[in-house]
Short mmCIF file of C-alpha atoms and ligand atoms in Angstrom, two decimals:
data_model
loop_
_atom_site.label_atom_id
_atom_site.label_comp_id
_atom_site.label_asym_id
_atom_site.label_seq_id
_atom_site.Cartn_x
_atom_site.Cartn_y
_atom_site.Cartn_z
CA UNK A 1 29.38 6.87 3.09
CA UNK A 2 31.57 3.91 1.29
CA UNK A 3 29.20 1.28 0.82
CA UNK A 4 31.06 -0.84 -1.03
CA UNK A 5 30.06 -4.20 0.80
CA UNK A 6 26.82 -3.52 -0.58
CA UNK A 7 24.84 -4.11 -3.98
CA UNK A 8 23.89 -1.16 -5.97
CA UNK A 9 20.50 -1.90 -4.98
CA UNK A 10 20.22 -1.37 -1.23
CA UNK A 11 22.52 1.90 -0.70
CA UNK A 12 20.19 3.53 1.78
CA UNK A 13 19.92 6.84 2.24
CA UNK A 14 22.33 9.47 3.97
CA UNK A 15 20.70 9.34 7.30
CA UNK A 16 20.95 6.26 9.66
CA UNK A 17 18.39 6.84 11.84
CA UNK A 18 19.58 5.38 16.11
CA UNK A 19 15.79 5.66 17.77
CA UNK A 20 12.42 5.61 16.71
CA UNK A 21 9.48 6.93 18.92
CA UNK A 22 5.98 6.97 17.68
CA UNK A 23 6.23 8.85 14.02
CA UNK A 24 9.72 11.06 15.67
CA UNK A 25 13.00 9.44 14.44
CA UNK A 26 16.73 10.73 15.98
CA UNK A 27 19.28 10.74 13.35
CA UNK A 28 22.93 9.91 14.67
CA UNK A 29 23.52 13.39 15.66
CA UNK A 30 20.88 13.59 17.95
CA UNK A 31 18.88 15.86 15.17
CA UNK A 32 14.66 15.01 15.45
CA UNK A 33 12.46 14.22 12.27
CA UNK A 34 8.61 14.12 11.85
CA UNK A 35 8.39 11.26 9.58
CA UNK A 36 5.66 11.84 7.36
CA UNK A 37 6.61 8.66 4.92
CA UNK A 38 5.22 5.43 8.12
CA UNK A 39 8.82 4.23 7.22
CA UNK A 40 8.54 4.48 4.19
CA UNK A 41 4.28 4.01 3.67
CA UNK A 42 4.62 0.56 6.21
CA UNK A 43 3.79 1.87 9.77
CA UNK A 44 -0.47 2.89 10.51
CA UNK A 45 0.68 3.52 14.54
CA UNK A 46 4.29 4.20 13.81
CA UNK A 47 6.93 3.34 15.84
CA UNK A 48 4.66 2.38 19.18
CA UNK A 49 6.81 0.46 21.55
CA UNK A 50 3.44 0.60 23.93
CA UNK A 51 1.23 -1.37 21.73
CA UNK A 52 3.89 -3.63 19.78
CA UNK A 53 6.06 -4.22 23.36
CA UNK A 54 3.36 -6.31 25.16
CA UNK A 55 1.87 -9.26 22.86
CA UNK A 56 5.75 -9.35 21.62
CA UNK A 57 6.39 -10.30 24.88
CA UNK A 58 4.36 -12.17 25.69
CA UNK A 59 4.08 -14.49 22.55
CA UNK A 60 8.36 -14.63 23.00
CA UNK A 61 7.96 -16.34 26.52
CA UNK A 62 6.33 -19.04 24.56
CA UNK A 63 8.35 -19.58 21.74
CA UNK A 64 10.16 -17.68 19.01
CA UNK A 65 9.57 -19.25 16.19
CA UNK A 66 6.35 -22.29 15.02
CA UNK A 67 6.40 -23.80 11.36
CA UNK A 68 3.64 -22.00 9.47
CA UNK A 69 2.77 -25.93 9.05
CA UNK A 70 1.45 -26.33 12.89
CA UNK A 71 -1.27 -24.70 14.60
CA UNK A 72 -0.84 -22.16 16.96
CA UNK A 73 -2.92 -19.64 18.82
CA UNK A 74 -2.16 -16.42 17.50
CA UNK A 75 -2.25 -17.99 13.94
CA UNK A 76 -5.05 -19.51 14.40
CA UNK A 77 -6.87 -16.21 16.70
CA UNK A 78 -6.06 -13.33 13.85
CA UNK A 79 -6.99 -15.88 10.93
CA UNK A 80 -10.59 -15.47 13.11
CA UNK A 81 -10.71 -12.23 13.73
CA UNK A 82 -9.19 -10.86 10.11
CA UNK A 83 -12.26 -12.44 9.03
CA UNK A 84 -14.82 -10.91 11.08
CA UNK A 85 -13.50 -7.45 9.89
CA UNK A 86 -13.29 -8.58 6.18
CA UNK A 87 -15.39 -6.84 3.55
CA UNK A 88 -18.66 -8.96 3.45
CA UNK A 89 -18.35 -12.31 1.06
CA UNK A 90 -14.77 -12.83 1.92
CA UNK A 91 -15.13 -15.56 3.76
CA UNK A 92 -11.30 -17.30 4.02
CA UNK A 93 -8.02 -15.82 4.50
CA UNK A 94 -3.90 -17.17 4.19
CA UNK A 95 -1.49 -15.89 5.69
CA UNK A 96 1.02 -17.91 6.22
CA UNK A 97 2.69 -14.79 4.05
CA UNK A 98 5.16 -12.66 4.51
CA UNK A 99 5.47 -9.69 2.10
CA UNK A 100 3.43 -8.62 0.05
CA UNK A 101 4.77 -9.64 -3.13
CA UNK A 102 3.45 -13.06 -2.20
CA UNK A 103 -0.10 -11.64 -0.99
CA UNK A 104 -0.42 -10.28 -5.05
CA UNK A 105 1.01 -13.66 -6.24
CA UNK A 106 -1.23 -16.16 -4.23
CA UNK A 107 -3.56 -14.20 -5.54
CA UNK A 108 -2.42 -14.32 -9.15
CA UNK A 109 -2.30 -17.92 -8.48
CA UNK A 110 -5.76 -18.53 -7.02
CA UNK A 111 -7.23 -16.46 -9.94
CA UNK A 112 -5.50 -18.61 -12.82
CA UNK A 113 -6.71 -21.56 -11.59
CA UNK A 114 -9.85 -21.12 -10.80
CA UNK A 115 -10.83 -19.29 -14.11
CA UNK A 116 -8.42 -21.95 -15.70
CA UNK A 117 -7.16 -18.75 -17.54
CA UNK A 118 -3.66 -17.18 -18.01
CA UNK A 119 -3.85 -13.69 -17.94
CA UNK A 120 -4.45 -10.61 -15.77
CA UNK A 121 -4.85 -7.05 -16.58
CA UNK A 122 -2.79 -4.89 -14.33
CA UNK A 123 -1.77 -1.09 -14.41
CA UNK A 124 1.10 0.82 -15.71
CA UNK A 125 3.24 1.91 -13.00
CA UNK A 126 1.22 0.27 -9.68
CA UNK A 127 3.71 -1.27 -7.80
CA UNK A 128 2.85 -4.82 -6.75
CA UNK A 129 5.55 -5.66 -5.53
CA UNK A 130 9.47 -6.77 -6.18
CA UNK A 131 9.42 -10.74 -7.04
CA UNK A 132 9.48 -12.06 -10.93
CA UNK A 133 5.66 -11.94 -11.47
CA UNK A 134 4.52 -8.89 -9.58
CA UNK A 135 7.40 -6.73 -11.30
CA UNK A 136 6.23 -7.89 -14.34
CA UNK A 137 2.93 -7.46 -13.08
CA UNK A 138 3.89 -3.70 -11.95
CA UNK A 139 4.42 -2.44 -15.71
CA UNK A 140 7.65 -0.70 -15.08
CA UNK A 141 11.28 -0.62 -15.13
CA UNK A 142 12.68 -3.55 -16.35
CA UNK A 143 9.49 -5.37 -16.27
CA UNK A 144 9.16 -4.89 -20.04
CA UNK A 145 12.89 -6.62 -21.20
CA UNK A 146 13.82 -9.20 -18.29
CA UNK A 147 11.75 -11.76 -16.41
CA UNK A 148 10.31 -13.16 -19.31
CA UNK A 149 8.99 -9.52 -20.51
CA UNK A 150 4.60 -9.09 -19.75
CA UNK A 151 4.14 -12.68 -20.23
CA UNK A 152 1.04 -13.19 -19.29
CA UNK A 153 0.12 -9.71 -18.23
CA UNK A 154 -1.65 -7.23 -20.04
CA UNK A 155 -1.26 -3.25 -18.60
CA UNK A 156 -3.58 -0.92 -18.95
CA UNK A 157 -2.46 3.22 -19.28
CA UNK A 158 -4.17 4.28 -15.90
CA UNK A 159 -5.44 7.65 -15.69
CA UNK A 160 -3.17 9.70 -13.70
CA UNK A 161 -1.19 9.95 -16.88
CA UNK A 162 -4.34 12.37 -18.33
CA UNK A 163 -4.03 11.04 -21.70
CA UNK A 164 -7.92 9.19 -20.71
CA UNK A 165 -10.56 9.39 -18.59
CA UNK A 166 -11.67 7.07 -16.04
CA UNK A 167 -14.25 6.72 -18.80
CA UNK A 168 -12.36 5.66 -21.74
CA UNK A 169 -9.88 3.04 -19.29
CA UNK A 170 -13.82 1.25 -18.55
CA UNK A 171 -14.32 0.75 -22.32
CA UNK A 172 -11.21 -0.04 -22.70
CA UNK A 173 -10.98 -2.74 -19.88
CA UNK A 174 -14.61 -4.10 -21.80
CA UNK A 175 -13.20 -4.17 -24.86
CA UNK A 176 -10.36 -6.36 -23.51
CA UNK A 177 -13.23 -8.59 -21.09
CA UNK A 178 -15.39 -9.00 -24.84
CA UNK A 179 -12.35 -9.47 -26.98
CA UNK A 180 -10.45 -11.71 -25.53
CA UNK A 181 -11.38 -15.78 -23.43
CA UNK A 182 -7.89 -15.58 -21.83
CA UNK A 183 -8.45 -12.96 -18.79
CA UNK A 184 -8.70 -14.55 -15.80
CA UNK A 185 -8.13 -11.61 -13.54
CA UNK A 186 -8.05 -7.38 -13.63
CA UNK A 187 -5.65 -6.32 -10.14
CA UNK A 188 -5.40 -2.89 -8.99
CA UNK A 189 -4.80 -0.28 -6.33
CA UNK A 190 -7.77 1.93 -4.79
CA UNK A 191 -5.18 3.96 -3.84
CA UNK A 192 -2.01 4.21 -6.22
CA UNK A 193 0.31 5.26 -3.96
CA UNK A 194 4.28 5.06 -4.75
CA UNK A 195 2.78 6.28 -8.35
CA UNK A 196 1.91 9.78 -5.95
CA UNK A 197 -1.21 8.83 -4.67
CA UNK A 198 -3.73 8.26 -7.83
CA UNK A 199 -6.80 7.81 -6.15
CA UNK A 200 -9.21 5.84 -8.50
CA UNK A 201 -13.07 7.49 -8.31
CA UNK A 202 -16.10 5.20 -6.25
CA UNK A 203 -18.04 5.63 -9.37
CA UNK A 204 -14.54 3.70 -11.47
CA UNK A 205 -14.46 1.20 -9.28
CA UNK A 206 -18.40 0.65 -8.92
CA UNK A 207 -18.29 0.15 -12.73
CA UNK A 208 -15.27 -1.80 -12.57
CA UNK A 209 -16.89 -4.26 -10.31
CA UNK A 210 -19.71 -4.66 -12.46
CA UNK A 211 -18.02 -5.08 -15.52
CA UNK A 212 -16.52 -7.99 -14.06
CA UNK A 213 -19.34 -9.31 -13.07
CA UNK A 214 -21.04 -9.36 -16.50
CA UNK A 215 -17.57 -10.80 -18.51
CA UNK A 216 -16.44 -13.34 -15.16
CA UNK A 217 -13.31 -12.16 -14.52
CA UNK A 218 -11.63 -11.88 -10.35
CA UNK A 219 -11.54 -8.65 -9.16
CA UNK A 220 -8.04 -8.34 -7.18
CA UNK A 221 -7.63 -5.34 -4.45
CA UNK A 222 -4.15 -4.93 -3.10
CA UNK A 223 -4.60 -2.82 -0.18
CA UNK A 224 -0.88 -3.56 0.51
CA UNK A 225 -0.95 0.40 1.06
CA UNK A 226 -4.15 1.05 1.56
CA UNK A 227 -5.73 -1.63 4.70
CA UNK A 228 -5.52 -0.54 8.20
CA UNK A 229 -6.63 2.65 8.70
CA UNK A 230 -5.27 5.25 6.20
CA UNK A 231 -9.39 5.84 4.70
CA UNK A 232 -10.63 5.61 8.61
CA UNK A 233 -11.82 2.29 7.91
CA UNK A 234 -10.29 -0.91 8.15
CA UNK A 235 -10.47 -1.85 4.21
CA UNK A 236 -10.44 0.47 1.09
CA UNK A 237 -13.34 -1.52 0.26
CA UNK A 238 -15.69 -0.26 2.48
CA UNK A 239 -14.09 3.07 1.80
CA UNK A 240 -15.52 3.01 -2.03
CA UNK A 241 -18.15 0.44 -0.98
CA UNK A 242 -16.78 -2.21 -3.65
CA UNK A 243 -16.26 -5.28 -2.43
CA UNK A 244 -13.10 -7.60 -4.34
CA UNK A 245 -12.69 -11.56 -5.02
CA UNK A 246 -9.84 -11.53 -3.77
CA UNK A 247 -8.05 -8.59 -1.62
CA UNK A 248 -4.21 -8.47 -0.52
CA UNK A 249 -2.87 -6.96 2.54
CA UNK A 250 0.61 -6.56 4.40
CA UNK A 251 2.25 -3.68 5.73
CA UNK A 252 0.20 -2.55 8.36
CA UNK A 253 -1.02 -5.74 8.91
CA UNK A 254 1.26 -6.52 12.04
CA UNK A 255 1.84 -2.88 12.81
CA UNK A 256 5.31 -2.96 11.41
CA UNK A 257 6.21 -6.92 11.80
CA UNK A 258 6.57 -8.97 8.36
CA UNK A 259 3.40 -10.66 8.01
CA UNK A 260 0.62 -10.51 5.20
CA UNK A 261 -2.04 -11.85 4.19
CA UNK A 262 -5.12 -13.10 0.47
CA UNK A 263 -8.54 -12.28 1.95
CA UNK A 264 -11.06 -14.31 -0.29
CA UNK A 265 -13.98 -15.55 -1.27
CA UNK A 266 -14.96 -19.17 -0.93
CA UNK A 267 -14.43 -20.31 -4.83
CA UNK A 268 -11.05 -18.75 -4.59
CA UNK A 269 -9.94 -21.32 -1.91
CA UNK A 270 -8.13 -23.64 -4.96
CA UNK A 271 -4.60 -24.25 -3.28
CA UNK A 272 -3.58 -27.46 -2.96
CA UNK A 273 -1.51 -27.88 0.39
CA UNK A 274 1.75 -26.58 0.22
CA UNK A 275 1.85 -23.89 -2.48
CA UNK A 276 1.23 -21.37 -0.65
CA UNK A 277 2.86 -21.56 2.45
CA UNK A 278 6.47 -19.37 2.60
CA UNK A 279 9.04 -20.26 5.74
CA UNK A 280 8.39 -17.10 7.62
CA UNK A 281 4.44 -17.25 6.62
CA UNK A 282 2.23 -17.11 9.92
CA UNK A 283 5.15 -15.91 12.25
CA UNK A 284 3.59 -16.58 15.69
CA UNK A 285 4.93 -12.81 16.93
CA UNK A 286 3.32 -11.15 13.78
CA UNK A 287 0.29 -12.94 14.42
CA UNK A 288 0.21 -11.66 18.12
CA UNK A 289 1.22 -7.93 16.95
CA UNK A 290 -1.41 -8.26 14.34
CA UNK A 291 -4.01 -9.14 16.56
CA UNK A 292 -3.10 -6.35 18.84
CA UNK A 293 -3.38 -3.84 15.83
CA UNK A 294 -6.78 -4.94 15.07
CA UNK A 295 -7.50 -4.97 18.49
CA UNK A 296 -6.78 -1.01 18.56
CA UNK A 297 -8.82 -0.53 15.54
CA UNK A 298 -11.49 -2.19 16.17
CA UNK A 299 -11.86 -0.91 19.85
CA UNK A 300 -10.42 2.43 20.62
CA UNK A 301 -11.65 5.61 18.14
CA UNK A 302 -8.51 5.96 16.08
CA UNK A 303 -10.64 5.19 12.74
CA UNK A 304 -13.20 7.26 13.30
CA UNK A 305 -10.53 10.37 14.12
CA UNK A 306 -9.25 9.95 11.08
CA UNK A 307 -11.46 11.32 8.76
CA UNK A 308 -11.34 14.82 10.97
CA UNK A 309 -8.29 14.94 10.77
CA UNK A 310 -8.17 14.18 7.11
CA UNK A 311 -10.29 17.05 6.93
CA UNK A 312 -7.62 19.40 8.89
CA UNK A 313 -5.03 17.68 6.24
CA UNK A 314 -6.75 18.33 3.24
CA UNK A 315 -7.82 21.90 4.29
CA UNK A 316 -4.44 22.23 5.10
CA UNK A 317 -2.50 21.33 1.79
CA UNK A 318 -5.43 23.03 -0.15
CA UNK A 319 -4.03 26.12 2.08
CA UNK A 320 0.27 25.24 0.35
CA UNK A 321 -1.24 24.49 -2.94
CA UNK A 322 -3.19 27.89 -3.52
CA UNK A 323 0.13 29.65 -2.82
CA UNK A 324 2.69 27.38 -4.63
CA UNK A 325 0.51 26.84 -7.81
CA UNK A 326 4.10 28.05 -9.91
CA UNK A 327 5.76 24.69 -8.87
CA UNK A 328 2.78 22.32 -7.31
CA UNK A 329 0.47 20.43 -10.47
CA UNK A 330 -1.96 19.07 -8.85
CA UNK A 331 -2.58 18.11 -4.83
CA UNK A 332 -4.52 14.47 -4.54
CA UNK A 333 -5.42 13.51 -0.91
CA UNK A 334 -7.84 10.92 0.54
CA UNK A 335 -7.78 9.85 4.25
CA UNK A 336 -4.56 10.58 6.06
CA UNK A 337 -2.82 9.94 2.73
CA UNK A 338 -1.54 12.93 0.17
CA UNK A 339 0.37 13.00 -3.15
CA UNK A 340 2.30 16.39 -3.92
CA UNK A 341 2.57 16.60 -7.59
CA UNK A 342 5.16 18.81 -8.66
CA UNK A 343 5.69 20.75 -12.32
CA UNK A 344 8.87 19.09 -12.69
CA UNK A 345 11.64 16.63 -10.87
CA UNK A 346 13.59 19.01 -9.99
CA UNK A 347 11.49 20.69 -7.80
CA UNK A 348 10.82 17.72 -5.95
CA UNK A 349 13.98 16.58 -5.55
CA UNK A 350 15.23 20.07 -4.19
CA UNK A 351 12.12 20.00 -1.92
CA UNK A 352 12.45 16.72 -0.67
CA UNK A 353 16.31 17.59 0.65
CA UNK A 354 15.23 20.84 2.14
CA UNK A 355 12.47 18.94 3.88
CA UNK A 356 14.80 15.98 5.56
CA UNK A 357 17.26 19.28 6.24
CA UNK A 358 14.08 20.92 7.89
CA UNK A 359 13.21 17.70 10.01
CA UNK A 360 10.42 16.67 7.35
CA UNK A 361 10.67 12.90 6.09
CA UNK A 362 8.84 12.45 3.00
CA UNK A 363 8.25 9.68 0.72
CA UNK A 364 9.43 10.83 -3.13
CA UNK A 365 7.92 9.05 -6.17
CA UNK A 366 9.33 9.43 -8.94
CA UNK A 367 6.78 6.46 -10.59
CA UNK A 368 3.43 8.03 -11.47
CA UNK A 369 2.67 9.82 -14.29
CA UNK A 370 4.62 13.00 -12.61
CA UNK A 371 7.10 13.86 -10.24
CA UNK A 372 5.56 14.13 -6.57
CA UNK A 373 6.28 13.93 -3.02
CA UNK A 374 3.87 11.62 -1.32
CA UNK A 375 2.94 12.00 2.39
CA UNK A 376 1.52 9.57 4.80
CA UNK A 377 1.80 9.75 8.36
CA UNK A 378 1.01 7.46 10.27
CA UNK A 379 -2.82 7.40 11.29
CA UNK A 380 -2.20 8.29 15.18
CA UNK A 381 -0.81 11.46 14.17
CA UNK A 382 -2.44 14.90 16.18
CA UNK A 383 -3.80 17.73 14.53
CA UNK A 384 -1.35 20.18 15.72
CA UNK A 385 1.90 17.71 14.34
CA UNK A 386 -0.49 17.99 10.95
CA UNK A 387 -0.58 21.42 10.97
CA UNK A 388 3.07 20.95 11.63
CA UNK A 389 4.41 19.25 8.93
CA UNK A 390 1.96 21.61 6.55
CA UNK A 391 3.96 24.34 8.03
CA UNK A 392 7.20 23.18 7.30
CA UNK A 393 6.49 22.32 3.83
CA UNK A 394 5.16 25.86 3.09
CA UNK A 395 8.07 27.36 4.43
CA UNK A 396 10.62 25.16 2.53
CA UNK A 397 9.14 26.35 -0.61
CA UNK A 398 8.26 29.95 -0.34
CA UNK A 399 11.56 30.31 1.03
CA UNK A 400 13.45 27.87 -1.22
CA UNK A 401 16.21 30.47 -3.14
CA UNK A 402 16.73 27.48 -5.52
CA UNK A 403 13.16 27.52 -6.63
C1 PLP B 501 0.09 -1.55 -3.00
C2 PLP B 501 2.06 -2.39 -2.99
N1 PLP B 501 1.68 -3.62 -3.05
C3 PLP B 501 2.59 -4.46 -3.25
C4 PLP B 501 3.69 -4.03 -2.76
C5 PLP B 501 4.98 -5.39 -2.38
O1 PLP B 501 5.03 -5.75 -1.11
P1 PLP B 501 6.27 -6.30 0.19
O2 PLP B 501 7.34 -5.14 -0.72
O3 PLP B 501 5.98 -6.56 1.04
O4 PLP B 501 6.60 -7.35 -1.03
C6 PLP B 501 4.15 -2.73 -1.98
C7 PLP B 501 5.53 -2.69 -1.65
O5 PLP B 501 5.70 -1.38 -1.53
C8 PLP B 501 3.48 -1.80 -2.26
O6 PLP B 501 3.11 -0.74 -2.13
#
């Protein structure tokens, strides 16, 4: 297709979607796909008109927009509800944010001001956003040469490179904490989803919490991928039983509408008025839908069902792995998030294209330790559809003449 009018960084995949319902999407020729990328890695409830529509229309009737400088019921109710479900210890929220990048920037600002120190530690190959600061923090592609280098960020190599173990990484972190007096915080995605689903262990996160307490360093969890249900809990902090000082959310927060937020311990409430609120942050329509999202997750069986579905998913993926070890290096799975790491880019690319041909959309990740396909279906996925998706994967892999 000719996209001469688009900048080259936003040219879409050759798949124009004209209709979507739950986890199914249809292209312009009428072909149906199962979207195991959750559009893409975002929608905990899928494209779910039933859940969003009522809240949307009720809010829309009142007003389409209010500046985040005025209070409104949806914004205030959501802020209160978020604190009710937050990990214990996180007592304040700011949801006047639109994107995950805003939320992580807010975390950096708060940690630096609170600690009166400039440096933040982060992992190479993180995905923390695409604003200048979050690109620098992510330690990916351009960030070291443009955007002011990695100024005020220190990157450490994540364990998925298999160069070092988690224990060795903790040693490195302790060494940095001990030997420098300019470190404010460390930011971590408890599961590095974009990097191909690297899952930090519970003991790693607990030890990291201990080191942060010992050396007075702020622990930030980026939960933009992990919050709101994929692990069968509202937050990864609950799943791993580790409470950070600051926790950022976005993506599934408003189940497909733009909204992000930051949850924090009291002492990080350090920003003056007008330093952390964005034009469309706290949009009343997004807040009304986010409120429904939280209500649904706390009052239905959806979260409890995730652990049963996760067991089925893992069993199916293990079977798939055992029959395809010649092309697959490793499968990592936690809750309803799975990463399949291939032995080469070629295999991941061939399979990604072949899966689309067979009506299964996944996410291709080349950002991490190895080429991976990420599966992150909406948490409302049914067991038969989970099985069907892995069956498609299996057929496309075993019958593929190019592999
Ligand atoms: C873990 C994580 N953090 C932050 C972001 C940035 O979020 P946004 O694109 O909403 O700025 C993303 C986006 O993919 C992400 O996956």
